[in-house]
């Protein structure tokens, strides 16, 4: 299969338009099972080391949502101490657990056997799961559905909530999906002045290419 310049243009537009959506932007509109399956199917088509496909998903019910939100609230309050020098932090809305329609916890299924391509880079399996998450993010955006990645969470506590054995699985991400009021023209943290976008030339390590 060959793609056209038009295809590339659409792909670039989706990538550039991807946003980390938080609770101040989600609206109370349901995501259909068809679209949820489309998002999940895109994860299944992600690259994985040794074709291990180590991703596992928990579709979160309302009771567990509330428990995750309560845990987030506690650790978020503690995290404010780490950013005392940045007053903006305490005013940021950093999750959309309750406001989003669907929450999905993403896990890495640990292998008890040797995995092709993972003998020296043990975390390559976890990186494969992150590839699946990015597929979900871009597919959601193409469906005009927002996604937010909540990372202010303690994996140990999340495992307790979902009754997950850490010997078999590793918590990777907690994702919130929902329709939005809008998609910002720029990343929210950039708009708020939290940080500036880095330039490509400053991200290349080998000097001859600078």
Short mmCIF file of C-alpha atoms in Angstrom, two decimals:
data_model
loop_
_atom_site.label_atom_id
_atom_site.label_comp_id
_atom_site.label_asym_id
_atom_site.label_seq_id
_atom_site.Cartn_x
_atom_site.Cartn_y
_atom_site.Cartn_z
CA UNK A 1 0.00 0.00 0.00
CA UNK A 2 1.32 3.43 -0.93
CA UNK A 3 0.24 6.68 0.65
CA UNK A 4 -0.08 10.12 -0.91
CA UNK A 5 1.05 13.58 0.11
CA UNK A 6 -2.56 14.21 1.08
CA UNK A 7 -2.43 11.27 3.50
CA UNK A 8 0.78 12.62 5.03
CA UNK A 9 -0.79 16.05 5.39
CA UNK A 10 -3.77 14.58 7.28
CA UNK A 11 -1.47 12.51 9.52
CA UNK A 12 0.65 15.55 10.36
CA UNK A 13 -2.49 17.56 11.10
CA UNK A 14 -3.68 14.89 13.58
CA UNK A 15 -0.26 14.71 15.26
CA UNK A 16 0.03 18.50 15.57
CA UNK A 17 -3.56 18.77 16.86
CA UNK A 18 -3.18 16.15 19.60
CA UNK A 19 -3.76 17.60 23.07
CA UNK A 20 -3.64 16.45 26.68
CA UNK A 21 -7.25 17.13 27.69
CA UNK A 22 -8.25 17.84 31.29
CA UNK A 23 -11.47 18.09 33.23
CA UNK A 24 -12.04 21.76 32.46
CA UNK A 25 -12.58 20.85 28.80
CA UNK A 26 -14.57 17.58 28.84
CA UNK A 27 -18.32 17.67 28.21
CA UNK A 28 -21.01 15.15 29.32
CA UNK A 29 -21.38 13.26 26.05
CA UNK A 30 -21.16 9.48 25.72
CA UNK A 31 -18.58 7.70 23.58
CA UNK A 32 -20.15 4.91 21.52
CA UNK A 33 -18.95 1.31 21.84
CA UNK A 34 -17.99 1.45 18.17
CA UNK A 35 -15.64 4.38 18.72
CA UNK A 36 -14.23 2.89 21.93
CA UNK A 37 -13.46 -0.30 20.01
CA UNK A 38 -11.83 1.76 17.27
CA UNK A 39 -9.52 3.34 19.86
CA UNK A 40 -8.70 -0.05 21.41
CA UNK A 41 -8.12 -1.63 17.99
CA UNK A 42 -5.56 1.07 17.20
CA UNK A 43 -3.66 0.04 20.36
CA UNK A 44 -3.60 -3.57 19.21
CA UNK A 45 -1.92 -2.47 15.99
CA UNK A 46 0.97 -0.75 17.76
CA UNK A 47 4.53 -2.07 17.34
CA UNK A 48 5.78 -4.33 20.12
CA UNK A 49 9.20 -5.81 20.82
CA UNK A 50 9.30 -9.45 19.69
CA UNK A 51 5.64 -9.14 18.69
CA UNK A 52 4.94 -9.64 22.39
CA UNK A 53 1.81 -7.42 22.47
CA UNK A 54 2.21 -6.94 26.24
CA UNK A 55 -0.51 -4.32 26.72
CA UNK A 56 -3.51 -4.98 28.93
CA UNK A 57 -6.47 -2.65 29.61
CA UNK A 58 -8.88 -2.07 32.48
CA UNK A 59 -12.11 -0.27 31.53
CA UNK A 60 -12.86 1.56 34.78
CA UNK A 61 -16.33 1.50 36.33
CA UNK A 62 -17.81 4.37 38.35
CA UNK A 63 -16.92 2.92 41.75
CA UNK A 64 -13.24 2.53 40.80
CA UNK A 65 -13.26 5.97 39.16
CA UNK A 66 -14.20 7.51 42.49
CA UNK A 67 -11.44 5.61 44.28
CA UNK A 68 -8.84 6.70 41.73
CA UNK A 69 -10.02 10.31 42.00
CA UNK A 70 -9.78 10.24 45.80
CA UNK A 71 -6.25 8.87 45.56
CA UNK A 72 -5.28 11.50 42.97
CA UNK A 73 -6.60 14.30 45.19
CA UNK A 74 -4.38 13.19 48.07
CA UNK A 75 -1.15 12.88 46.09
CA UNK A 76 -1.85 16.06 44.13
CA UNK A 77 -2.07 18.04 47.37
CA UNK A 78 1.28 16.62 48.43
CA UNK A 79 2.85 17.36 45.06
CA UNK A 80 2.16 21.08 45.48
CA UNK A 81 5.06 21.22 47.93
CA UNK A 82 7.43 20.29 45.11
CA UNK A 83 6.40 23.31 43.03
CA UNK A 84 6.35 26.08 45.61
CA UNK A 85 8.46 28.19 43.27
CA UNK A 86 5.78 27.91 40.56
CA UNK A 87 2.53 29.51 41.83
CA UNK A 88 0.75 28.49 38.61
CA UNK A 89 0.94 24.81 39.62
CA UNK A 90 -1.70 24.98 42.35
CA UNK A 91 -4.17 26.50 39.88
CA UNK A 92 -3.69 23.92 37.15
CA UNK A 93 -6.41 21.39 36.39
CA UNK A 94 -4.31 18.24 35.93
CA UNK A 95 -6.89 15.51 35.41
CA UNK A 96 -10.37 14.75 34.12
CA UNK A 97 -11.15 11.54 35.97
CA UNK A 98 -14.73 12.39 36.88
CA UNK A 99 -15.53 14.69 33.98
CA UNK A 100 -14.49 12.29 31.19
CA UNK A 101 -16.82 9.58 29.93
CA UNK A 102 -14.39 6.66 29.89
CA UNK A 103 -11.32 5.92 32.02
CA UNK A 104 -8.85 3.20 31.02
CA UNK A 105 -5.97 1.92 33.13
CA UNK A 106 -3.16 0.53 30.98
CA UNK A 107 -0.83 -2.22 32.17
CA UNK A 108 2.27 -4.01 30.94
CA UNK A 109 1.97 -7.81 31.13
CA UNK A 110 5.32 -9.10 32.36
CA UNK A 111 6.71 -12.13 30.55
CA UNK A 112 8.07 -15.13 32.42
CA UNK A 113 10.02 -16.22 29.34
CA UNK A 114 12.73 -14.55 27.28
CA UNK A 115 11.30 -12.08 24.77
CA UNK A 116 12.90 -11.48 21.39
CA UNK A 117 14.57 -8.07 21.44
CA UNK A 118 14.16 -7.67 25.19
CA UNK A 119 17.15 -9.64 26.47
CA UNK A 120 19.29 -6.57 27.13
CA UNK A 121 16.71 -3.78 27.17
CA UNK A 122 14.23 -5.10 29.71
CA UNK A 123 12.00 -2.05 29.51
CA UNK A 124 11.44 -2.38 25.77
CA UNK A 125 8.20 -4.19 26.59
CA UNK A 126 6.99 -1.19 28.59
CA UNK A 127 7.97 1.10 25.73
CA UNK A 128 5.79 -1.05 23.46
CA UNK A 129 2.83 -0.31 25.73
CA UNK A 130 3.56 3.41 25.41
CA UNK A 131 3.45 3.01 21.61
CA UNK A 132 -0.03 1.51 22.00
CA UNK A 133 -1.07 4.48 24.15
CA UNK A 134 0.10 6.95 21.52
CA UNK A 135 -1.92 5.07 18.89
CA UNK A 136 -4.97 5.43 21.14
CA UNK A 137 -4.28 9.14 21.61
CA UNK A 138 -3.99 9.88 17.90
CA UNK A 139 -6.99 7.74 16.98
CA UNK A 140 -9.10 9.45 19.64
CA UNK A 141 -8.08 12.83 18.22
CA UNK A 142 -9.01 11.70 14.69
CA UNK A 143 -12.44 10.80 16.14
CA UNK A 144 -12.66 14.28 17.73
CA UNK A 145 -12.43 12.68 21.16
CA UNK A 146 -10.08 14.09 23.76
CA UNK A 147 -7.64 12.07 25.87
CA UNK A 148 -5.85 13.01 29.07
CA UNK A 149 -3.00 11.07 30.67
CA UNK A 150 -3.10 11.25 34.48
CA UNK A 151 0.37 10.65 35.91
CA UNK A 152 0.12 12.05 39.45
CA UNK A 153 -0.71 8.63 40.87
CA UNK A 154 1.10 6.00 42.94
CA UNK A 155 1.21 2.70 41.02
CA UNK A 156 1.06 0.70 44.25
CA UNK A 157 -2.25 2.34 45.22
CA UNK A 158 -3.69 1.97 41.72
CA UNK A 159 -2.86 -1.74 41.79
CA UNK A 160 -4.75 -2.05 45.07
CA UNK A 161 -7.81 -0.35 43.60
CA UNK A 162 -7.91 -2.75 40.65
CA UNK A 163 -6.69 -5.77 42.60
CA UNK A 164 -3.76 -6.23 40.23
CA UNK A 165 -0.76 -8.37 41.16
CA UNK A 166 2.43 -6.35 40.61
CA UNK A 167 4.39 -9.57 40.06
CA UNK A 168 2.46 -10.16 36.83
CA UNK A 169 1.61 -6.64 35.68
CA UNK A 170 3.14 -3.17 35.80
CA UNK A 171 0.96 -0.04 35.84
CA UNK A 172 1.87 2.24 32.92
CA UNK A 173 -0.89 4.83 32.47
CA UNK A 174 -4.29 6.08 33.51
CA UNK A 175 -6.18 7.56 30.57
CA UNK A 176 -9.33 9.69 30.42
CA UNK A 177 -11.41 9.85 27.22
CA UNK A 178 -14.28 12.16 26.39
CA UNK A 179 -15.71 14.73 24.02
CA UNK A 180 -14.51 18.28 24.54
CA UNK A 181 -15.71 21.87 24.41
CA UNK A 182 -12.78 22.55 22.10
CA UNK A 183 -9.26 21.49 21.20
CA UNK A 184 -6.81 24.28 21.95
CA UNK A 185 -4.74 25.60 19.05
CA UNK A 186 -1.63 25.03 21.19
CA UNK A 187 -0.77 22.76 24.14
CA UNK A 188 -2.39 24.16 27.29
CA UNK A 189 0.82 24.36 29.32
CA UNK A 190 2.46 26.30 26.49
CA UNK A 191 -0.48 28.71 26.36
CA UNK A 192 -0.28 29.22 30.13
CA UNK A 193 3.44 29.91 29.98
CA UNK A 194 4.54 26.86 31.98
CA UNK A 195 7.27 26.11 29.43
CA UNK A 196 8.30 27.09 25.92
CA UNK A 197 8.45 24.67 23.01
CA UNK A 198 11.97 23.35 22.45
CA UNK A 199 13.65 23.87 19.10
CA UNK A 200 14.66 20.87 16.99
CA UNK A 201 18.30 21.96 16.73
CA UNK A 202 18.62 21.94 20.50
CA UNK A 203 17.41 18.34 20.71
CA UNK A 204 20.00 16.74 18.42
CA UNK A 205 22.91 15.34 20.43
CA UNK A 206 25.47 14.53 17.73
CA UNK A 207 27.33 17.76 17.04
CA UNK A 208 27.89 17.26 13.31
CA UNK A 209 24.14 17.58 12.76
CA UNK A 210 23.72 20.77 14.78
#
